[in-house]
mmCIF file of C-alpha atoms and ligand atoms in Angstrom:
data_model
loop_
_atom_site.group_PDB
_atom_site.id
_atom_site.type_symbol
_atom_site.label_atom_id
_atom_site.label_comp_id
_atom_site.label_asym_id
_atom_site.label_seq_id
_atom_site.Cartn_x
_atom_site.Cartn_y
_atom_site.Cartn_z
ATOM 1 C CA UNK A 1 -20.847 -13.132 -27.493
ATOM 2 C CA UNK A 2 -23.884 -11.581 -26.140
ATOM 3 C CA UNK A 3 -24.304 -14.496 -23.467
ATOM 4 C CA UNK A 4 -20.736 -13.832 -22.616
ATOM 5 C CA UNK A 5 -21.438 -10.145 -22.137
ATOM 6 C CA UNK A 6 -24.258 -10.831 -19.688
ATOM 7 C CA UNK A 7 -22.372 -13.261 -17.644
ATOM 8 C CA UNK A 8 -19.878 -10.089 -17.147
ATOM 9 C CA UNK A 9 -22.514 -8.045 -16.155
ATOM 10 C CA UNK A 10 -23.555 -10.374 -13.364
ATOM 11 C CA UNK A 11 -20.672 -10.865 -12.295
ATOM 12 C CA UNK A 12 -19.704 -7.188 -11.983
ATOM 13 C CA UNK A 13 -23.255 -7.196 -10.328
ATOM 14 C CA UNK A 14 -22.724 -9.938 -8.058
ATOM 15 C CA UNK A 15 -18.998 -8.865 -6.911
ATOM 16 C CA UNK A 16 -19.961 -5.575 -6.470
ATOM 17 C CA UNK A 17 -22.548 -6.194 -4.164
ATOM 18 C CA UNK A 18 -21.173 -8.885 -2.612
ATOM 19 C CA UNK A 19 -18.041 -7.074 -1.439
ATOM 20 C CA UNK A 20 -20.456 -3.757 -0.980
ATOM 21 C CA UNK A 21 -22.407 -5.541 1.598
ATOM 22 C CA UNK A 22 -19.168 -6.360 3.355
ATOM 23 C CA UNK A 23 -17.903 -3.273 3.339
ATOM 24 C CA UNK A 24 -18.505 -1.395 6.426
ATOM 25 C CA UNK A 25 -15.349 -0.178 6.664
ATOM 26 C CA UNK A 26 -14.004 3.139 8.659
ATOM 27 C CA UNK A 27 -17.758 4.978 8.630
ATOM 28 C CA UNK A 28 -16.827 8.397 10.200
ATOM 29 C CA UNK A 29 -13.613 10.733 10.922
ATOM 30 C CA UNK A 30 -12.014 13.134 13.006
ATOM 31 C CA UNK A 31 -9.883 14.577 9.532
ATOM 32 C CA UNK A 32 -11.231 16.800 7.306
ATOM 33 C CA UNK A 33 -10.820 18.072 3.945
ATOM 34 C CA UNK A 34 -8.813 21.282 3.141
ATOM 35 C CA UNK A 35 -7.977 21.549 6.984
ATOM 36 C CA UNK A 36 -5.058 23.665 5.822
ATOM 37 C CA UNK A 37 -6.986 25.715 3.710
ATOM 38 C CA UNK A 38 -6.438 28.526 6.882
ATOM 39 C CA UNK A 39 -3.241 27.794 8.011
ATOM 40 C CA UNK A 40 -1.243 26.570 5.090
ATOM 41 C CA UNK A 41 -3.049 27.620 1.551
ATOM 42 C CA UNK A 42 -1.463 25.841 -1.385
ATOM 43 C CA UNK A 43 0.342 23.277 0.979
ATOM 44 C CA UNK A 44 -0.614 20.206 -1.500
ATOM 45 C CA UNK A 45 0.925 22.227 -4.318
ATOM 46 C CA UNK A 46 4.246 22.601 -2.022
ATOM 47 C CA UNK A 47 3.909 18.599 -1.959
ATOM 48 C CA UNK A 48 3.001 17.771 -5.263
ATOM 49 C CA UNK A 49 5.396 20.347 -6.947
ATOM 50 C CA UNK A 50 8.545 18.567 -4.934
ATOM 51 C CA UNK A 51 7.627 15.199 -5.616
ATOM 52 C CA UNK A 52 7.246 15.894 -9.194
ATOM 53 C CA UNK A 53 10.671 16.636 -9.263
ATOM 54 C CA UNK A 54 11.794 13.780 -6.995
ATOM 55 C CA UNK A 55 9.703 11.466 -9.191
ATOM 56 C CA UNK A 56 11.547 12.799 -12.387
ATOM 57 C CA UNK A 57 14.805 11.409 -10.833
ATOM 58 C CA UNK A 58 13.620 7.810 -9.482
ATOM 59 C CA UNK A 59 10.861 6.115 -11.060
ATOM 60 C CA UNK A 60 10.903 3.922 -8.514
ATOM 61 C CA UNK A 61 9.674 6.232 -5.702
ATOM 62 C CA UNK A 62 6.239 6.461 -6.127
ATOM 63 C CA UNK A 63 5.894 2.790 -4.876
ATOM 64 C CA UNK A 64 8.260 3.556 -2.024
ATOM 65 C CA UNK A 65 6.109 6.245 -1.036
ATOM 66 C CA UNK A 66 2.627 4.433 -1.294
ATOM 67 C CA UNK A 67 4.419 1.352 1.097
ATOM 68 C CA UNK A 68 5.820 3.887 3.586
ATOM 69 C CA UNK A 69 2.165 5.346 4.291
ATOM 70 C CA UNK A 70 0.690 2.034 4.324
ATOM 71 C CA UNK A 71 3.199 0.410 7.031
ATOM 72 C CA UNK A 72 3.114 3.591 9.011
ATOM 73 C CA UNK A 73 -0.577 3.612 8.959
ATOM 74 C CA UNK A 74 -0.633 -0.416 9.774
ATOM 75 C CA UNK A 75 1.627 0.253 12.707
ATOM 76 C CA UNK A 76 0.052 2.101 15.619
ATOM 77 C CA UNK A 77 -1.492 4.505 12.955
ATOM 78 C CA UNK A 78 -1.448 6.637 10.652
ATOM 79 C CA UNK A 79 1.035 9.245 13.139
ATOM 80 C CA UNK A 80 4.239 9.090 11.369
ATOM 81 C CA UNK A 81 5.996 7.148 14.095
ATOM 82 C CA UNK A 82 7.776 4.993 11.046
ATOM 83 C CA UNK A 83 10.053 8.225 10.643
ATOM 84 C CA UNK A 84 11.258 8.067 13.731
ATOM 85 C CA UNK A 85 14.825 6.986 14.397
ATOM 86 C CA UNK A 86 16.311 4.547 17.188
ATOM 87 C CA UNK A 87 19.546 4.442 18.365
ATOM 88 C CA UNK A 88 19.158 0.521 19.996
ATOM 89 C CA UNK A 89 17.224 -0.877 17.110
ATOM 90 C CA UNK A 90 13.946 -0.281 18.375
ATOM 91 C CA UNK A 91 11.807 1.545 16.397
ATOM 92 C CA UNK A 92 9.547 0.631 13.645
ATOM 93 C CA UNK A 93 11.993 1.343 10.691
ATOM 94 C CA UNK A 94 14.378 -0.969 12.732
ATOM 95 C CA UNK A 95 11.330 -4.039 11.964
ATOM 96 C CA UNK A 96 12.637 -6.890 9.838
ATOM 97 C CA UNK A 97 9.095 -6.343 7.367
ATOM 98 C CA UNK A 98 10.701 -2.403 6.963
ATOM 99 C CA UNK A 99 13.666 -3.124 5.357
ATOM 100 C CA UNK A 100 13.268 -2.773 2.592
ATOM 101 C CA UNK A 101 10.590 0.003 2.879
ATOM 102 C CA UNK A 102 11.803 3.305 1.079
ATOM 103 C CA UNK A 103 11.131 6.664 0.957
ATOM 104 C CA UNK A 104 12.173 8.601 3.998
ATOM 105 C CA UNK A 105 14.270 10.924 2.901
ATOM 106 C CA UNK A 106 11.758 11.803 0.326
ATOM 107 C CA UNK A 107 9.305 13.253 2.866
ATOM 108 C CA UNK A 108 11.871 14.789 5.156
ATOM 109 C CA UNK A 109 12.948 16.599 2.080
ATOM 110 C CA UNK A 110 9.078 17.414 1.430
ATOM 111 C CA UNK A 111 8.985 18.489 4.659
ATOM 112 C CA UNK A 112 11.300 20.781 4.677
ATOM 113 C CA UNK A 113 9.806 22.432 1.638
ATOM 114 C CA UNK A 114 6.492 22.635 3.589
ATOM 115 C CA UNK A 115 8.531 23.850 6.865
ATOM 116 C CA UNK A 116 9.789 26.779 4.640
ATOM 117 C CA UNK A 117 6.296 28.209 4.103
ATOM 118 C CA UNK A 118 4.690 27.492 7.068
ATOM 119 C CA UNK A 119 6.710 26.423 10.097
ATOM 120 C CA UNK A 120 5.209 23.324 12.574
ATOM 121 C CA UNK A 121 1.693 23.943 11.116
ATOM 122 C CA UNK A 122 1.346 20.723 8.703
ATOM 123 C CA UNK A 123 2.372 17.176 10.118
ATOM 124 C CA UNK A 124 4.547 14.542 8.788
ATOM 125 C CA UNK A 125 1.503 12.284 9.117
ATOM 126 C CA UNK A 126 -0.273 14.533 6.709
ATOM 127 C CA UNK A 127 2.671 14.567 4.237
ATOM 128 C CA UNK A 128 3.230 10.764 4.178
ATOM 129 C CA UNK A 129 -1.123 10.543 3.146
ATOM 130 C CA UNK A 130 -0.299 13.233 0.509
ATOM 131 C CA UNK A 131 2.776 11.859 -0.735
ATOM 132 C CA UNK A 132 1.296 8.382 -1.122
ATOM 133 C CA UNK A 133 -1.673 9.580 -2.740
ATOM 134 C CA UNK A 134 0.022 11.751 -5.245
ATOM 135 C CA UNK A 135 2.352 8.482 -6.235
ATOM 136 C CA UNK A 136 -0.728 6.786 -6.982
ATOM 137 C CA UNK A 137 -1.760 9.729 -9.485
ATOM 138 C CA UNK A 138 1.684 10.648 -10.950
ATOM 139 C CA UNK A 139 1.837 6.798 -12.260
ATOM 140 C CA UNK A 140 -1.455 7.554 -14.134
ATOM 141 C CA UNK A 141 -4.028 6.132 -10.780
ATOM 142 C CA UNK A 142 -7.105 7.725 -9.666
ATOM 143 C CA UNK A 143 -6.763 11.432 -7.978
ATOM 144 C CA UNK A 144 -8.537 11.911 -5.237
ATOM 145 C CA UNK A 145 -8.915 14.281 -2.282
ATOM 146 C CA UNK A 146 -6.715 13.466 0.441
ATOM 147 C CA UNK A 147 -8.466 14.088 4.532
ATOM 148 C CA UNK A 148 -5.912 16.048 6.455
ATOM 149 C CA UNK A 149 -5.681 17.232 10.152
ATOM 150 C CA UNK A 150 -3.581 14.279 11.508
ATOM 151 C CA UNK A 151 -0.675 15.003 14.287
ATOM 152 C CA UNK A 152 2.335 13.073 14.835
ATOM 153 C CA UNK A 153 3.363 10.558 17.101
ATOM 154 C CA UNK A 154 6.451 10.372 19.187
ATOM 155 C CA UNK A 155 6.504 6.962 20.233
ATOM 156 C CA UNK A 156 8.268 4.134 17.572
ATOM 157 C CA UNK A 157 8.044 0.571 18.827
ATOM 158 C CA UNK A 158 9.565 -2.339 16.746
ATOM 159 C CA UNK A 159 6.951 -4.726 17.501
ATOM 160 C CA UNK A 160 4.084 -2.921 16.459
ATOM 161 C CA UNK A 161 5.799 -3.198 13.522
ATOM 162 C CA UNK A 162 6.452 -7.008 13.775
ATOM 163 C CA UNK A 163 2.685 -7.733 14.703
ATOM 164 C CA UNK A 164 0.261 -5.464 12.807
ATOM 165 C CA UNK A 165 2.119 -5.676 8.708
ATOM 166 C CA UNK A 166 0.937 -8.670 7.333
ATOM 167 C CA UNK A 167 2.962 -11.153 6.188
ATOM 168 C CA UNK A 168 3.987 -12.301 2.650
ATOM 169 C CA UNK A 169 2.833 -15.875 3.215
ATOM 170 C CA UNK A 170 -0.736 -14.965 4.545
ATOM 171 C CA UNK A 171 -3.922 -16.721 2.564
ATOM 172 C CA UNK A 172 -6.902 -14.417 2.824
ATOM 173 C CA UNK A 173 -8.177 -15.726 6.391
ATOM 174 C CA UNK A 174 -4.967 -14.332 7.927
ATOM 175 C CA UNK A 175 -5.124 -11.692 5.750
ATOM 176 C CA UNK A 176 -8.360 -10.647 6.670
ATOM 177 C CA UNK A 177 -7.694 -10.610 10.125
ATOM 178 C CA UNK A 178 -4.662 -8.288 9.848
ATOM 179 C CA UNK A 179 -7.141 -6.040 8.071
ATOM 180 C CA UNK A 180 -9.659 -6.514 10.861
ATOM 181 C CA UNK A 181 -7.351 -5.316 13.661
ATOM 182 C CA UNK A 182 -7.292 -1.865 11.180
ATOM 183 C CA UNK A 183 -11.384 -1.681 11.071
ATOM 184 C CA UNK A 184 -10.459 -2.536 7.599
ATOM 185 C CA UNK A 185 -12.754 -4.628 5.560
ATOM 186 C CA UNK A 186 -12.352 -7.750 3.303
ATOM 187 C CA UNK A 187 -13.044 -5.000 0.298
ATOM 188 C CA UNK A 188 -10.108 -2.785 1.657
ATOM 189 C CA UNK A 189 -7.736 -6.289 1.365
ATOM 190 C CA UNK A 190 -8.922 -7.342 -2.332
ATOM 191 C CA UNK A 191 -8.692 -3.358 -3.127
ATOM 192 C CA UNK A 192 -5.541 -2.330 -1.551
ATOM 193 C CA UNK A 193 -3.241 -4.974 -2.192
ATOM 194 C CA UNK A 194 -3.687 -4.103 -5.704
ATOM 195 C CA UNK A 195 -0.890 -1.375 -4.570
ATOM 196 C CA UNK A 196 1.168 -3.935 -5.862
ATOM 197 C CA UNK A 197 0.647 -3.023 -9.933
ATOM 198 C CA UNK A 198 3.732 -0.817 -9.011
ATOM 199 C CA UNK A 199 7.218 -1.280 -7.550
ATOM 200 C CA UNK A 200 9.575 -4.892 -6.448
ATOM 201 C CA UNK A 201 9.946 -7.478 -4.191
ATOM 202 C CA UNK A 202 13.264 -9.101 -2.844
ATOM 203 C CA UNK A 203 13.670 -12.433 -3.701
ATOM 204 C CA UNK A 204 13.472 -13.510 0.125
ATOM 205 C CA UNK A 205 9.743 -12.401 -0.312
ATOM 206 C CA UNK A 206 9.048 -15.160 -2.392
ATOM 207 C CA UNK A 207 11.928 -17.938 -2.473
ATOM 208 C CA UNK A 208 10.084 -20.294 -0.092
ATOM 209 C CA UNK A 209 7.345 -20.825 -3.374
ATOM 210 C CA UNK A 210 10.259 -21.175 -5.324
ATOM 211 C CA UNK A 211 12.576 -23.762 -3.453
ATOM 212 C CA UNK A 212 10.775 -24.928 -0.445
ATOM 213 C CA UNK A 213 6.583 -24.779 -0.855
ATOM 214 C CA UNK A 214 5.425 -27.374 1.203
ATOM 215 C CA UNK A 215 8.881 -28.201 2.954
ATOM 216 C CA UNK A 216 9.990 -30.799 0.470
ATOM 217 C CA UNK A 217 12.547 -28.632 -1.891
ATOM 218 C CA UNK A 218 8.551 -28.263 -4.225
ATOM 219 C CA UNK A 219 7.863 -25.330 -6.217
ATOM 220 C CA UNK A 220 4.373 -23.382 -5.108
ATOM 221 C CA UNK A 221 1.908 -24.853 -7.517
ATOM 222 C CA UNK A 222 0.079 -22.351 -7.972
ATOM 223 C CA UNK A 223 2.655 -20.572 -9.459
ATOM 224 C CA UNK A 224 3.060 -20.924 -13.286
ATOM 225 C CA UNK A 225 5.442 -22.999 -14.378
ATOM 226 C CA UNK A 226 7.164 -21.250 -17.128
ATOM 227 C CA UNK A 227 7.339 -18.054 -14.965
ATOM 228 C CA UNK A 228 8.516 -20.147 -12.019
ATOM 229 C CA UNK A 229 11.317 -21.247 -13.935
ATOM 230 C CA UNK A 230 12.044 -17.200 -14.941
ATOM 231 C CA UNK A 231 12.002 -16.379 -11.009
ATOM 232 C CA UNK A 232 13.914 -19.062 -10.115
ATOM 233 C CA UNK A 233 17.157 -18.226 -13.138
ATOM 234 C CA UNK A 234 16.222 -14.767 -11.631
ATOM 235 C CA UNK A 235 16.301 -15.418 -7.609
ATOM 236 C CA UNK A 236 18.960 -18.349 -7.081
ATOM 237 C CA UNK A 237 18.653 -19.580 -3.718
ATOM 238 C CA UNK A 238 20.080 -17.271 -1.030
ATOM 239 C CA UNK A 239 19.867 -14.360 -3.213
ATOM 240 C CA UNK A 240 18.893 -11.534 -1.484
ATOM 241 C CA UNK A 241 19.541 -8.201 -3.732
ATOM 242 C CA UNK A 242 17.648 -8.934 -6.279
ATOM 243 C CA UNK A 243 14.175 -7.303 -7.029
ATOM 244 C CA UNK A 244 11.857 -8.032 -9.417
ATOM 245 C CA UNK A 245 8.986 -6.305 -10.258
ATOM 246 C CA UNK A 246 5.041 -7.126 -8.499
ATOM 247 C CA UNK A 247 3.637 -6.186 -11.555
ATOM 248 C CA UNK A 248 5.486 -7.259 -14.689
ATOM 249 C CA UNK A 249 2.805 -6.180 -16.773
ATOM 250 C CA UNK A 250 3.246 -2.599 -16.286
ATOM 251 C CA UNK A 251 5.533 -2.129 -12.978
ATOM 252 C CA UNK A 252 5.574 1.753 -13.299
ATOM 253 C CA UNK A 253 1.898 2.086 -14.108
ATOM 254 C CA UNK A 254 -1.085 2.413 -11.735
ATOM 255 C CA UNK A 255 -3.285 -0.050 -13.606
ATOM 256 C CA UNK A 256 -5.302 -3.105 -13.915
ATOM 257 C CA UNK A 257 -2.080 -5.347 -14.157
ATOM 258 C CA UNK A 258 -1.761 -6.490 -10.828
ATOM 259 C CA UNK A 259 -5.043 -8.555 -10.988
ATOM 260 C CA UNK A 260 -3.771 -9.465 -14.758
ATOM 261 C CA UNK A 261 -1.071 -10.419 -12.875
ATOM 262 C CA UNK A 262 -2.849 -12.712 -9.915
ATOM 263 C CA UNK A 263 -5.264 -14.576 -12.010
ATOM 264 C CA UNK A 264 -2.069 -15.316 -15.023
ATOM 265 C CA UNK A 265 -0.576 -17.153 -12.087
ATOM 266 C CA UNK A 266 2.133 -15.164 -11.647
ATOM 267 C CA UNK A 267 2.339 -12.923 -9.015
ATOM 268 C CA UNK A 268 5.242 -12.966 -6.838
ATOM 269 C CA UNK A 269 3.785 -12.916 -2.971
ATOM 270 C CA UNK A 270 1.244 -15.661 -1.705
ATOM 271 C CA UNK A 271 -0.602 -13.126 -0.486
ATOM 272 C CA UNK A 272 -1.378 -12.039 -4.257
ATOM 273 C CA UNK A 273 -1.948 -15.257 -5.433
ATOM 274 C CA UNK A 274 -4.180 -16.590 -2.284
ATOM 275 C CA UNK A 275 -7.163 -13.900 -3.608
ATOM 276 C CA UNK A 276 -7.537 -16.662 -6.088
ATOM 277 C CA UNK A 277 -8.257 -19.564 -3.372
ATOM 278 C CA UNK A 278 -11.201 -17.448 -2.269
ATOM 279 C CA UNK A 279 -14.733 -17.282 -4.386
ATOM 280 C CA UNK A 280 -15.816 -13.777 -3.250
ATOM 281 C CA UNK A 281 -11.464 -12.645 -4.154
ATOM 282 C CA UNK A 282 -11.386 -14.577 -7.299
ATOM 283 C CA UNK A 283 -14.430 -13.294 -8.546
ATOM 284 C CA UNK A 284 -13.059 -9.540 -7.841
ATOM 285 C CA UNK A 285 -9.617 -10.256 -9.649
ATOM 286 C CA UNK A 286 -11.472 -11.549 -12.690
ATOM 287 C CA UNK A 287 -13.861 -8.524 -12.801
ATOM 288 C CA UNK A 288 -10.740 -6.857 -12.774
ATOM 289 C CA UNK A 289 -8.810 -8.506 -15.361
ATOM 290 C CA UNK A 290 -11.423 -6.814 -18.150
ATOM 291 C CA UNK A 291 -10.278 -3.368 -18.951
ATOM 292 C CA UNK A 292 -13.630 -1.749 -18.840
ATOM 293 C CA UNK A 293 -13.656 -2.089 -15.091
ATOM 294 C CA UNK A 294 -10.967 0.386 -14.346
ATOM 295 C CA UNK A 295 -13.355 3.238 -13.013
ATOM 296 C CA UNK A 296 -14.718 0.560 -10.865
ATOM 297 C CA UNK A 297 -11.086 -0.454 -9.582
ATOM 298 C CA UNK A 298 -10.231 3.153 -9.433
ATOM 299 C CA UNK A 299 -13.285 4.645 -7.341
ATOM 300 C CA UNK A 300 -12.852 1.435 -4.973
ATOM 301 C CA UNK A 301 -8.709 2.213 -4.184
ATOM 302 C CA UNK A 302 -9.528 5.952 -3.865
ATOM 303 C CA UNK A 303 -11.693 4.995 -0.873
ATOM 304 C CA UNK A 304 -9.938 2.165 0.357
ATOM 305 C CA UNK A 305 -6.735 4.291 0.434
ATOM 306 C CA UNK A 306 -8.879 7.159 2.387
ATOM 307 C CA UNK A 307 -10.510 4.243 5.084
ATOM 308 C CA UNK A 308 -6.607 3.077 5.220
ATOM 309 C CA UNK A 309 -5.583 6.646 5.890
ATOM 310 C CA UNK A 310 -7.832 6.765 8.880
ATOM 311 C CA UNK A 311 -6.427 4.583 11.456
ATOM 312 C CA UNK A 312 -5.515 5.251 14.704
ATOM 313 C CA UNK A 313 -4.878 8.742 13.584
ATOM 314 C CA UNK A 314 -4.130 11.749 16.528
ATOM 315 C CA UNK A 315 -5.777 14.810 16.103
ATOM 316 C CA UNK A 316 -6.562 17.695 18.025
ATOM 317 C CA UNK A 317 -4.618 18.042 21.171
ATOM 318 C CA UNK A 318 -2.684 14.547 20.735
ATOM 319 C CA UNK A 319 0.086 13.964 19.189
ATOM 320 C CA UNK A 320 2.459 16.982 17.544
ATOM 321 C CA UNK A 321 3.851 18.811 15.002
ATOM 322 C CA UNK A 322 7.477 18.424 14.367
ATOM 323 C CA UNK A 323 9.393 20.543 11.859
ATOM 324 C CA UNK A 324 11.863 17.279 11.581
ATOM 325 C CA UNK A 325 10.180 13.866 10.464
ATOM 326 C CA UNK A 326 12.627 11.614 11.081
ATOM 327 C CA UNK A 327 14.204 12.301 14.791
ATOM 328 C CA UNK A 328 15.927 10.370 16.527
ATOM 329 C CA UNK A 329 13.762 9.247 20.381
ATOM 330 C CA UNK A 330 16.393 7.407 21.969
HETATM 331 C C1 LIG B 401 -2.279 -7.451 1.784
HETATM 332 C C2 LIG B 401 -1.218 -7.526 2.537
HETATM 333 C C3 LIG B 401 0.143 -7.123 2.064
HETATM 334 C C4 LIG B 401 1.272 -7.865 2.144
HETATM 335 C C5 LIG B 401 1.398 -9.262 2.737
HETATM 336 C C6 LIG B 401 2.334 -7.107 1.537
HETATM 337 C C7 LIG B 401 3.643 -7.517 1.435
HETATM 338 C C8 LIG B 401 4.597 -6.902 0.640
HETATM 339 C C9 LIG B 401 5.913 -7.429 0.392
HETATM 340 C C10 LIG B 401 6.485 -8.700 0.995
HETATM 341 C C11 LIG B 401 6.525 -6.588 -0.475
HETATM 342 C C12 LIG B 401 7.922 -6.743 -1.066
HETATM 343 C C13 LIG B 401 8.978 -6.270 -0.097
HETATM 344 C C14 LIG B 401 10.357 -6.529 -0.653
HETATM 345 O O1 LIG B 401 10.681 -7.705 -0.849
HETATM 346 O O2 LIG B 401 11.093 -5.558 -0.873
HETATM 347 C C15 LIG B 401 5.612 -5.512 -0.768
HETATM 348 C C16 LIG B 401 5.870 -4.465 -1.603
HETATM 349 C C17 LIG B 401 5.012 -3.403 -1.790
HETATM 350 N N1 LIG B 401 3.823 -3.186 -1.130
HETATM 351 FE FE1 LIG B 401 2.804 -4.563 -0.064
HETATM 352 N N2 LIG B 401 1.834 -5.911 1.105
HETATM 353 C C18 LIG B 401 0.493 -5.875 1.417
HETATM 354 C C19 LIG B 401 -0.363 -4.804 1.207
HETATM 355 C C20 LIG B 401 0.035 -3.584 0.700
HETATM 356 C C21 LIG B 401 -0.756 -2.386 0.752
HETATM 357 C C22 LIG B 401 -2.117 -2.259 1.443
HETATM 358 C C23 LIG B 401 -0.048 -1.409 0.118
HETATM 359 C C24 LIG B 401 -0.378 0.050 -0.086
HETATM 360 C C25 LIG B 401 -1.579 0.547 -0.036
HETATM 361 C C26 LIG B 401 1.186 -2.025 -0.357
HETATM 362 C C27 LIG B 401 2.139 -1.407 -1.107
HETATM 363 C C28 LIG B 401 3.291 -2.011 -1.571
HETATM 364 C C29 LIG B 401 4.156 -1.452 -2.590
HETATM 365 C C30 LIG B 401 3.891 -0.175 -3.394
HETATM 366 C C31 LIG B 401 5.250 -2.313 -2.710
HETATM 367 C C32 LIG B 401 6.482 -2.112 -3.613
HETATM 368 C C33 LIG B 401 7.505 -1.318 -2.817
HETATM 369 C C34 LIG B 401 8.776 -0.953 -3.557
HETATM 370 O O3 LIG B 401 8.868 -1.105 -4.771
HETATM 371 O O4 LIG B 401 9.687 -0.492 -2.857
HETATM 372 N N3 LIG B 401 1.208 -3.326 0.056
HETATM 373 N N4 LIG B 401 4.440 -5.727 -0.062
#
């Protein structure tokens, strides 16, 4: 017992200075806290008090929302530009990987809330970092002070989209790289795909482990069995509606369940179960499967979520502030 408890120690030790060391990450920034504290007292309350009510209707939002700030932020930055609409199918929400993203009327009802007491002062940029962050706390996650002072972009292109989100299939070497491009570091990966203890995938997502692994009609085998067999009743093959949840430990609760989750074998992506291929990833997930590490997991998403919520952001005299989140540019 007591050996046991030391080996748990070390390897809390040993992970968390492994990863720290690696962990240069986004080291300065043009946002600041409370930049609305002037121009827009009690904004986050505007936020928070409408998406407790949108929340109360559709439990299912607060995942939508967390997605929709990370593939904005993943695609030409953090700017907003994955409101915009396209009339020719060109803008980022037009991107096969954003179909299924949700979410958008959410923060252009937000916004309009925020519009109503102070008009073009707080961008949609700004919102989406807010809204995501709040998500995270309403399902019971860490709360933590969100930087602000971010403009909007007005430019949406479909294959930033297509070339920055990283794909389902991706082991941690591609994984890492998408991450990379970001100034994002291999602690940011491990940390923020644990976004997945909430919401759903599609079965398209995850059929190929289920009917086609290695190109010869296989099942992935790193999936287990027994809950291969559940997917599979669940998903049959060119099923596309269907959803099922990232997390079925607790799919509505910000928690330790996704990395329950990865090292039981059965989460849904590849790209949840390759952190288990990888020494420095495995040993992360198993820190994280013991309860008593939540703090730990908590403290690290609260500042990989504020490192993700850097990227190419536009401040000062780039960029805008547009009372509509969701126009239409061509
Ligand atoms: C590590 C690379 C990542 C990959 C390859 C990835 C991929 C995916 C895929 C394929 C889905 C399911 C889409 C569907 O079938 O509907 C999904 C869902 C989701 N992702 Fe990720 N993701 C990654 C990282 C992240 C990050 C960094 C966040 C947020 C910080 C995030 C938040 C979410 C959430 C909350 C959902 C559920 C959405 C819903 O229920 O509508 N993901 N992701």
């Amino acid at each position: 017992m007591a050996s046991q408890k030391i080996e748990r120690l070390l390897l809390a030790v040993l992970v968390v200075a492994g990863l720290t060391t690696m962990s240069s990450g986004t080291t300065s920034s043009p946002l600041q806290y409370d930049y609305y504290n002037a121009t827009c007292p009690g904004v986050e309350e505007v936020v928070r008090t409408e998406l407790v009510a949108l929340f109360g209707n559709d439990s299912t939002l607060p995942a939508g929302l967390l997605r929709l700030h990370f593939h904005d932020c993943f695609a030409a930055g953090c700017d907003a530009t994955i409101m915009l609409k396209s009339h020719n199918g060109t803008a980022q929400r037009d991107a096969d990987p954003n179909s299924t993203v949700r979410g958008y009327e959410a923060i252009e009802a937000i916004k309009a809330k925020v519009e109503a007491a102070c008009p073009l002062v707080v961008s949609c940029a700004d919102i989406m970092a807010m809204a995501a962050r709040d998500a995270v706390n309403y399902t019971m996650g860490p709360a933590y002070q969100v930087e602000t002072g971010r403009r909007d972009g007005n430019v949406s292109r479909k294959e930033d989209a297509l070339r920055f989100l990283p794909p389902a299939d991706g082991n941690v070497s591609v994984l890492l790289d998408y991450f990379a491009v970001q100034n994002l570091t291999y602690k940011d990966m491990v940390v923020l795909s644990a976004a997945h203890t909430l919401g759903v995938a599609h079965c398209p997502s995850f059929s190929d482990r289920l009917y086609n692994y290695s190109g010869a009609g296989d099942v992935d085998p790193r999936l287990d069995a027994a809950y291969a067999a559940n997917l599979t009743a669940a998903c049959p093959a060119g099923n596309v509606a269907t959803v099922q949840p990232l997390d079925p430990v607790s799919p509505y609760t910000f928690d330790l369940g996704y990395y329950q989750t990865v090292y039981n074998r059965e989460a849904l992506l590849a790209s949840d179960a390759a952190l288990l291929d990888d020494s420095l990833s495995f040993a992360y997930v198993q820190l994280m499967t013991n309860g008593s590490s939540l703090s730990i997991f908590f403290d690290d998403f609260a500042a990989s979520m504020i490192n993700m919520g850097r990227i190419g952001v536009r401040t000062g005299t780039d960029g805008e502030i547009r009372a509509t989140c969701s126009i239409y540019v061509d």
